[in-house]
Amino acid sequence: MKWLRRNKKTQEEETVIRAEAPSVRPSLLSYDAANLQGMGTRRGQEDAFAFVNIFDVTEIKKNGLMFMVADGMGGMKDGRVASDTVIAGMKEAFYRMDRSGDLALQLQDSVFEVGEQVVRALGGDGGSTLIACILFEEQFYFASVGDSFLYLKRNGQLHRLNREHNLLNQTYLENIRQGNMNPALCDAGKEGAALTQFMGMEGMDEIDFLRSPLPLCEGDTFLVCSDGVGGVLSEQTILSCMEKEEAKDICDALEREIVAQGRDNQDNYTALVVKCVY
């Protein structure tokens, strides 16, 4: 510990110093949030989502705000059961977290724990993606499994915060480890989009997460969405939609763009938008 020695000051000097530096409590961020969800051309809805504490300012200050999206995997057993199991498990885990401890590690552990719950529920025959985000004490945490999308708009720029767990990215990482730094040379074939990690997978061993939280800034806007949104709209289109002033208007703009695509094979689509404001 470093000690600083100060010269003695007169009582009058001390009074002037205190008067010039009053104690002012800083304003706390609040959050404008909205969501959209549609079935697309599918017969059922296999996406699930949740906000936790979104309407309770006191709880946000005390325990934080959680928001998440889970996309049940088509072609496997009971996609909606998988995504609902993921959301319910993560909500319970959030309530149990120790706010005085390391939230990043607790979030990571919770994802592994809930992944095992999905395995037990569906016997390894069903799965879901997950992006779970926490805002606490004006810091941002996330954990991600699968190929859903997490974006941050800050200072007019769009940033993808998570990476997809698919065969293409796995092939690219393997090439990097072998010294090949040119992604154009990576070939995962027609199965490039196949998931290599998902909730409900036996032996899931990889999670994308922030080891240190991201400090929040006024105007930060987060978008969490299934691939029915992120895999359909370009980043330029998403950024244009996120220029809207309010979260609800952003969601409306995203849905208009999805509908305008008129895709015959439009997947279920879900998006959550959270904007940081004073």
Tab-separated table of C-alpha atoms in Angstrom:
chain	number	residue	atom	x	y	z
A	1	MET	CA	0.000	0.000	0.000
A	2	LYS	CA	1.330	3.447	-0.920
A	3	TRP	CA	0.892	6.255	1.556
A	4	LEU	CA	0.717	9.918	0.566
A	5	ARG	CA	1.767	12.642	3.009
A	6	ARG	CA	-0.176	15.873	2.786
A	7	ASN	CA	0.867	19.266	4.085
A	8	LYS	CA	-1.255	20.732	6.872
A	9	LYS	CA	-3.926	23.163	5.736
A	10	THR	CA	-5.792	25.777	7.676
A	11	GLN	CA	-9.434	25.216	8.590
A	12	GLU	CA	-10.458	27.839	6.019
A	13	GLU	CA	-8.532	26.053	3.245
A	14	GLU	CA	-10.105	22.725	4.159
A	15	THR	CA	-13.590	24.232	3.991
A	16	VAL	CA	-12.948	25.613	0.496
A	17	ILE	CA	-11.738	22.201	-0.740
A	18	ARG	CA	-14.811	20.418	0.584
A	19	ALA	CA	-17.116	22.981	-0.964
A	20	GLU	CA	-15.514	22.570	-4.385
A	21	ALA	CA	-15.836	18.775	-4.404
A	22	PRO	CA	-19.328	17.829	-3.212
A	23	SER	CA	-20.305	14.181	-3.139
A	24	VAL	CA	-22.620	13.463	-6.104
A	25	ARG	CA	-24.224	10.058	-6.603
A	26	PRO	CA	-23.919	9.021	-10.267
A	27	SER	CA	-27.004	8.152	-12.269
A	28	LEU	CA	-27.681	4.481	-12.881
A	29	LEU	CA	-28.446	2.999	-16.262
A	30	SER	CA	-31.947	1.795	-17.002
A	31	TYR	CA	-33.010	-0.536	-19.796
A	32	ASP	CA	-35.479	-0.259	-22.651
A	33	ALA	CA	-36.390	-3.771	-23.833
A	34	ALA	CA	-38.644	-5.447	-26.386
A	35	ASN	CA	-38.980	-8.733	-28.257
A	36	LEU	CA	-40.367	-10.220	-31.455
A	37	GLN	CA	-41.230	-13.804	-32.365
A	38	GLY	CA	-42.740	-15.527	-35.387
A	39	MET	CA	-43.183	-19.043	-36.761
A	40	GLY	CA	-42.034	-18.305	-40.301
A	41	THR	CA	-43.114	-21.156	-42.585
A	42	ARG	CA	-42.686	-23.801	-39.881
A	43	ARG	CA	-45.634	-25.721	-38.429
A	44	GLY	CA	-44.620	-25.144	-34.828
A	45	GLN	CA	-42.591	-22.769	-32.698
A	46	GLU	CA	-39.370	-24.288	-31.315
A	47	ASP	CA	-37.746	-21.041	-30.161
A	48	ALA	CA	-38.064	-20.005	-26.522
A	49	PHE	CA	-36.968	-16.834	-24.740
A	50	ALA	CA	-37.159	-15.043	-21.402
A	51	PHE	CA	-36.503	-11.784	-19.624
A	52	VAL	CA	-35.908	-11.992	-15.858
A	53	ASN	CA	-36.547	-8.889	-13.683
A	54	ILE	CA	-37.248	-6.695	-16.719
A	55	PHE	CA	-40.168	-4.894	-15.042
A	56	ASP	CA	-38.678	-4.570	-11.558
A	57	VAL	CA	-36.161	-1.768	-11.146
A	58	THR	CA	-35.418	-2.751	-7.542
A	59	GLU	CA	-34.635	-6.345	-8.528
A	60	ILE	CA	-32.453	-5.195	-11.428
A	61	LYS	CA	-30.401	-3.106	-9.021
A	62	LYS	CA	-30.208	-5.897	-6.452
A	63	ASN	CA	-29.813	-9.001	-8.615
A	64	GLY	CA	-29.454	-7.878	-12.224
A	65	LEU	CA	-31.349	-8.386	-15.475
A	66	MET	CA	-31.178	-11.619	-17.462
A	67	PHE	CA	-32.339	-12.131	-21.045
A	68	MET	CA	-31.884	-15.188	-23.256
A	69	VAL	CA	-32.900	-17.033	-26.402
A	70	ALA	CA	-32.925	-20.798	-26.991
A	71	ASP	CA	-33.540	-22.275	-30.458
A	72	GLY	CA	-34.762	-25.875	-30.373
A	73	MET	CA	-33.028	-27.940	-33.019
A	74	GLY	CA	-35.125	-29.052	-35.975
A	75	GLY	CA	-34.638	-32.616	-37.131
A	76	MET	CA	-34.128	-33.797	-33.559
A	77	LYS	CA	-36.578	-34.931	-30.887
A	78	ASP	CA	-38.886	-32.374	-29.237
A	79	GLY	CA	-37.141	-29.133	-30.119
A	80	ARG	CA	-39.615	-27.083	-28.090
A	81	VAL	CA	-39.145	-29.308	-25.038
A	82	ALA	CA	-35.392	-28.795	-25.362
A	83	SER	CA	-35.601	-25.004	-25.626
A	84	ASP	CA	-38.169	-24.742	-22.799
A	85	THR	CA	-35.968	-26.930	-20.576
A	86	VAL	CA	-32.988	-24.696	-21.299
A	87	ILE	CA	-34.854	-21.474	-20.463
A	88	ALA	CA	-36.405	-22.871	-17.265
A	89	GLY	CA	-33.082	-24.261	-16.068
A	90	MET	CA	-31.196	-21.035	-16.722
A	91	LYS	CA	-33.822	-18.971	-14.900
A	92	GLU	CA	-33.485	-21.172	-11.825
A	93	ALA	CA	-29.691	-20.947	-12.025
A	94	PHE	CA	-29.854	-17.139	-12.241
A	95	TYR	CA	-31.928	-16.931	-9.060
A	96	ARG	CA	-29.324	-19.033	-7.200
A	97	MET	CA	-26.235	-17.076	-8.272
A	98	ASP	CA	-24.083	-15.402	-5.624
A	99	ARG	CA	-23.901	-11.738	-6.651
A	100	SER	CA	-20.767	-11.251	-4.554
A	101	GLY	CA	-18.978	-14.003	-6.476
A	102	ASP	CA	-17.672	-14.381	-10.030
A	103	LEU	CA	-20.792	-14.151	-12.205
A	104	ALA	CA	-18.910	-15.092	-15.364
A	105	LEU	CA	-17.837	-18.446	-13.957
A	106	GLN	CA	-21.221	-19.057	-12.349
A	107	LEU	CA	-22.902	-18.427	-15.695
A	108	GLN	CA	-20.527	-20.840	-17.416
A	109	ASP	CA	-21.138	-23.533	-14.787
A	110	SER	CA	-24.894	-23.020	-15.088
A	111	VAL	CA	-24.800	-23.628	-18.832
A	112	PHE	CA	-23.013	-26.951	-18.374
A	113	GLU	CA	-25.437	-27.928	-15.604
A	114	VAL	CA	-28.516	-27.081	-17.679
A	115	GLY	CA	-27.035	-28.844	-20.699
A	116	GLU	CA	-26.971	-32.028	-18.602
A	117	GLN	CA	-30.611	-31.438	-17.648
A	118	VAL	CA	-31.527	-31.464	-21.341
A	119	VAL	CA	-29.572	-34.700	-21.849
A	120	ARG	CA	-31.513	-36.335	-19.018
A	121	ALA	CA	-34.836	-35.008	-20.307
A	122	LEU	CA	-34.371	-36.123	-23.928
A	123	GLY	CA	-31.778	-38.853	-23.686
A	124	GLY	CA	-29.350	-37.103	-26.008
A	125	ASP	CA	-31.879	-37.139	-28.858
A	126	GLY	CA	-32.877	-33.468	-28.640
A	127	GLY	CA	-31.036	-30.191	-28.399
A	128	SER	CA	-31.151	-26.423	-28.373
A	129	THR	CA	-28.892	-23.443	-28.831
A	130	LEU	CA	-28.561	-20.855	-26.070
A	131	ILE	CA	-27.476	-17.285	-25.581
A	132	ALA	CA	-27.863	-16.109	-21.985
A	133	CYS	CA	-26.983	-12.523	-21.008
A	134	ILE	CA	-26.769	-10.795	-17.638
A	135	LEU	CA	-26.617	-7.070	-16.917
A	136	PHE	CA	-25.507	-6.403	-13.346
A	137	GLU	CA	-23.996	-3.294	-11.769
A	138	GLU	CA	-23.650	-1.760	-15.243
A	139	GLN	CA	-21.584	-4.670	-16.564
A	140	PHE	CA	-22.452	-7.235	-19.223
A	141	TYR	CA	-21.934	-11.003	-19.128
A	142	PHE	CA	-22.910	-13.668	-21.645
A	143	ALA	CA	-22.602	-17.359	-22.401
A	144	SER	CA	-23.371	-18.926	-25.781
A	145	VAL	CA	-23.719	-22.426	-27.230
A	146	GLY	CA	-24.690	-23.214	-30.827
A	147	ASP	CA	-25.390	-20.851	-33.711
A	148	SER	CA	-27.697	-18.149	-32.367
A	149	PHE	CA	-26.541	-14.535	-32.656
A	150	LEU	CA	-25.450	-11.875	-30.160
A	151	TYR	CA	-24.818	-8.326	-31.372
A	152	LEU	CA	-23.835	-5.071	-29.682
A	153	LYS	CA	-24.404	-1.715	-31.341
A	154	ARG	CA	-22.071	0.892	-29.848
A	155	ASN	CA	-21.225	4.312	-31.259
A	156	GLY	CA	-22.948	3.559	-34.545
A	157	GLN	CA	-21.071	0.297	-35.161
A	158	LEU	CA	-22.343	-3.284	-34.997
A	159	HIS	CA	-20.210	-5.917	-33.250
A	160	ARG	CA	-20.821	-9.676	-33.230
A	161	LEU	CA	-19.929	-10.775	-29.704
A	162	ASN	CA	-20.229	-14.544	-29.963
A	163	ARG	CA	-19.014	-17.169	-32.389
A	164	GLU	CA	-20.944	-20.051	-33.886
A	165	HIS	CA	-20.228	-23.604	-32.821
A	166	ASN	CA	-20.410	-25.235	-36.243
A	167	LEU	CA	-18.239	-27.442	-38.414
A	168	LEU	CA	-17.014	-24.515	-40.538
A	169	ASN	CA	-15.653	-22.600	-37.535
A	170	GLN	CA	-14.219	-25.768	-36.026
A	171	THR	CA	-12.388	-26.502	-39.276
A	172	TYR	CA	-11.071	-22.938	-39.359
A	173	LEU	CA	-9.764	-23.168	-35.780
A	174	GLU	CA	-8.084	-26.494	-36.520
A	175	ASN	CA	-6.378	-24.905	-39.530
A	176	ILE	CA	-5.137	-22.002	-37.389
A	177	ARG	CA	-3.620	-24.444	-34.906
A	178	GLN	CA	-1.800	-26.052	-37.831
A	179	GLY	CA	-0.441	-22.690	-38.989
A	180	ASN	CA	-2.903	-21.950	-41.819
A	181	MET	CA	-4.178	-18.417	-41.219
A	182	ASN	CA	-6.170	-18.074	-44.466
A	183	PRO	CA	-9.897	-18.739	-43.818
A	184	ALA	CA	-10.550	-18.908	-47.568
A	185	LEU	CA	-8.666	-22.206	-47.688
A	186	CYS	CA	-10.914	-23.853	-45.080
A	187	ASP	CA	-13.430	-26.277	-46.523
A	188	ALA	CA	-16.027	-27.881	-44.275
A	189	GLY	CA	-18.099	-29.105	-47.207
A	190	LYS	CA	-21.880	-29.089	-47.356
A	191	GLU	CA	-22.057	-29.835	-43.639
A	192	GLY	CA	-20.336	-26.581	-42.658
A	193	ALA	CA	-23.395	-25.289	-40.795
A	194	ALA	CA	-23.778	-28.476	-38.726
A	195	LEU	CA	-23.519	-27.742	-34.996
A	196	THR	CA	-20.548	-29.070	-33.091
A	197	GLN	CA	-21.842	-27.943	-29.674
A	198	PHE	CA	-25.413	-27.621	-28.402
A	199	MET	CA	-27.424	-27.882	-25.203
A	200	GLY	CA	-28.500	-31.512	-24.799
A	201	MET	CA	-25.405	-32.905	-26.497
A	202	GLU	CA	-23.709	-35.689	-24.574
A	203	GLY	CA	-20.148	-34.622	-23.850
A	204	MET	CA	-20.700	-30.910	-24.554
A	205	ASP	CA	-17.365	-29.359	-23.604
A	206	GLU	CA	-17.217	-25.901	-25.160
A	207	ILE	CA	-18.979	-22.654	-24.245
A	208	ASP	CA	-18.371	-19.193	-25.626
A	209	PHE	CA	-18.416	-16.708	-22.746
A	210	LEU	CA	-16.849	-13.519	-21.408
A	211	ARG	CA	-14.219	-14.260	-18.784
A	212	SER	CA	-14.298	-10.601	-17.704
A	213	PRO	CA	-17.483	-8.515	-17.892
A	214	LEU	CA	-17.908	-5.740	-20.429
A	215	PRO	CA	-18.526	-2.296	-18.857
A	216	LEU	CA	-21.680	-0.724	-20.246
A	217	CYS	CA	-21.989	2.661	-21.940
A	218	GLU	CA	-25.041	4.820	-22.464
A	219	GLY	CA	-26.625	3.941	-25.791
A	220	ASP	CA	-25.307	0.373	-25.893
A	221	THR	CA	-27.924	-1.769	-27.621
A	222	PHE	CA	-27.906	-5.552	-27.481
A	223	LEU	CA	-29.631	-7.885	-29.927
A	224	VAL	CA	-30.001	-11.588	-29.107
A	225	CYS	CA	-31.652	-13.630	-31.853
A	226	SER	CA	-32.125	-17.076	-33.318
A	227	ASP	CA	-30.735	-17.882	-36.746
A	228	GLY	CA	-34.171	-17.177	-38.201
A	229	VAL	CA	-33.136	-13.534	-37.763
A	230	GLY	CA	-29.327	-13.474	-37.758
A	231	GLY	CA	-29.013	-16.055	-40.497
A	232	VAL	CA	-31.509	-14.258	-42.740
A	233	LEU	CA	-30.709	-10.549	-42.440
A	234	SER	CA	-27.363	-9.019	-43.375
A	235	GLU	CA	-25.407	-7.149	-40.724
A	236	GLN	CA	-25.937	-3.950	-42.704
A	237	THR	CA	-29.708	-4.467	-42.529
A	238	ILE	CA	-29.554	-5.318	-38.826
A	239	LEU	CA	-27.517	-2.194	-38.093
A	240	SER	CA	-29.998	-0.062	-40.022
A	241	CYS	CA	-32.863	-1.490	-37.951
A	242	MET	CA	-30.936	-0.911	-34.724
A	243	GLU	CA	-30.608	2.784	-35.494
A	244	LYS	CA	-34.224	3.187	-34.340
A	245	GLU	CA	-34.641	5.127	-31.121
A	246	GLU	CA	-36.699	2.632	-29.087
A	247	ALA	CA	-36.352	-1.119	-28.576
A	248	LYS	CA	-39.908	-1.775	-29.777
A	249	ASP	CA	-39.258	0.122	-33.004
A	250	ILE	CA	-36.086	-1.927	-33.573
A	251	CYS	CA	-38.062	-5.155	-33.214
A	252	ASP	CA	-40.770	-3.897	-35.578
A	253	ALA	CA	-38.149	-2.955	-38.172
A	254	LEU	CA	-36.437	-6.354	-37.917
A	255	GLU	CA	-39.721	-8.186	-38.408
A	256	ARG	CA	-40.628	-6.081	-41.425
A	257	GLU	CA	-37.282	-6.969	-43.012
A	258	ILE	CA	-37.773	-10.691	-42.322
A	259	VAL	CA	-41.275	-10.680	-43.813
A	260	ALA	CA	-40.057	-8.687	-46.822
A	261	GLN	CA	-37.611	-11.491	-47.643
A	262	GLY	CA	-40.585	-13.753	-48.464
A	263	ARG	CA	-38.518	-16.903	-47.933
A	264	ASP	CA	-40.276	-20.206	-48.651
A	265	ASN	CA	-38.217	-21.893	-45.929
A	266	GLN	CA	-38.263	-19.142	-43.305
A	267	ASP	CA	-37.313	-20.637	-39.940
A	268	ASN	CA	-38.859	-19.684	-36.597
A	269	TYR	CA	-37.526	-16.278	-35.639
A	270	THR	CA	-37.011	-14.714	-32.216
A	271	ALA	CA	-35.187	-11.560	-31.172
A	272	LEU	CA	-34.695	-9.650	-27.929
A	273	VAL	CA	-33.473	-6.065	-27.891
A	274	VAL	CA	-32.129	-4.315	-24.779
A	275	LYS	CA	-30.980	-0.694	-24.908
A	276	CYS	CA	-29.007	1.010	-22.119
A	277	VAL	CA	-30.253	4.500	-21.272
A	278	TYR	CA	-30.037	7.068	-18.473
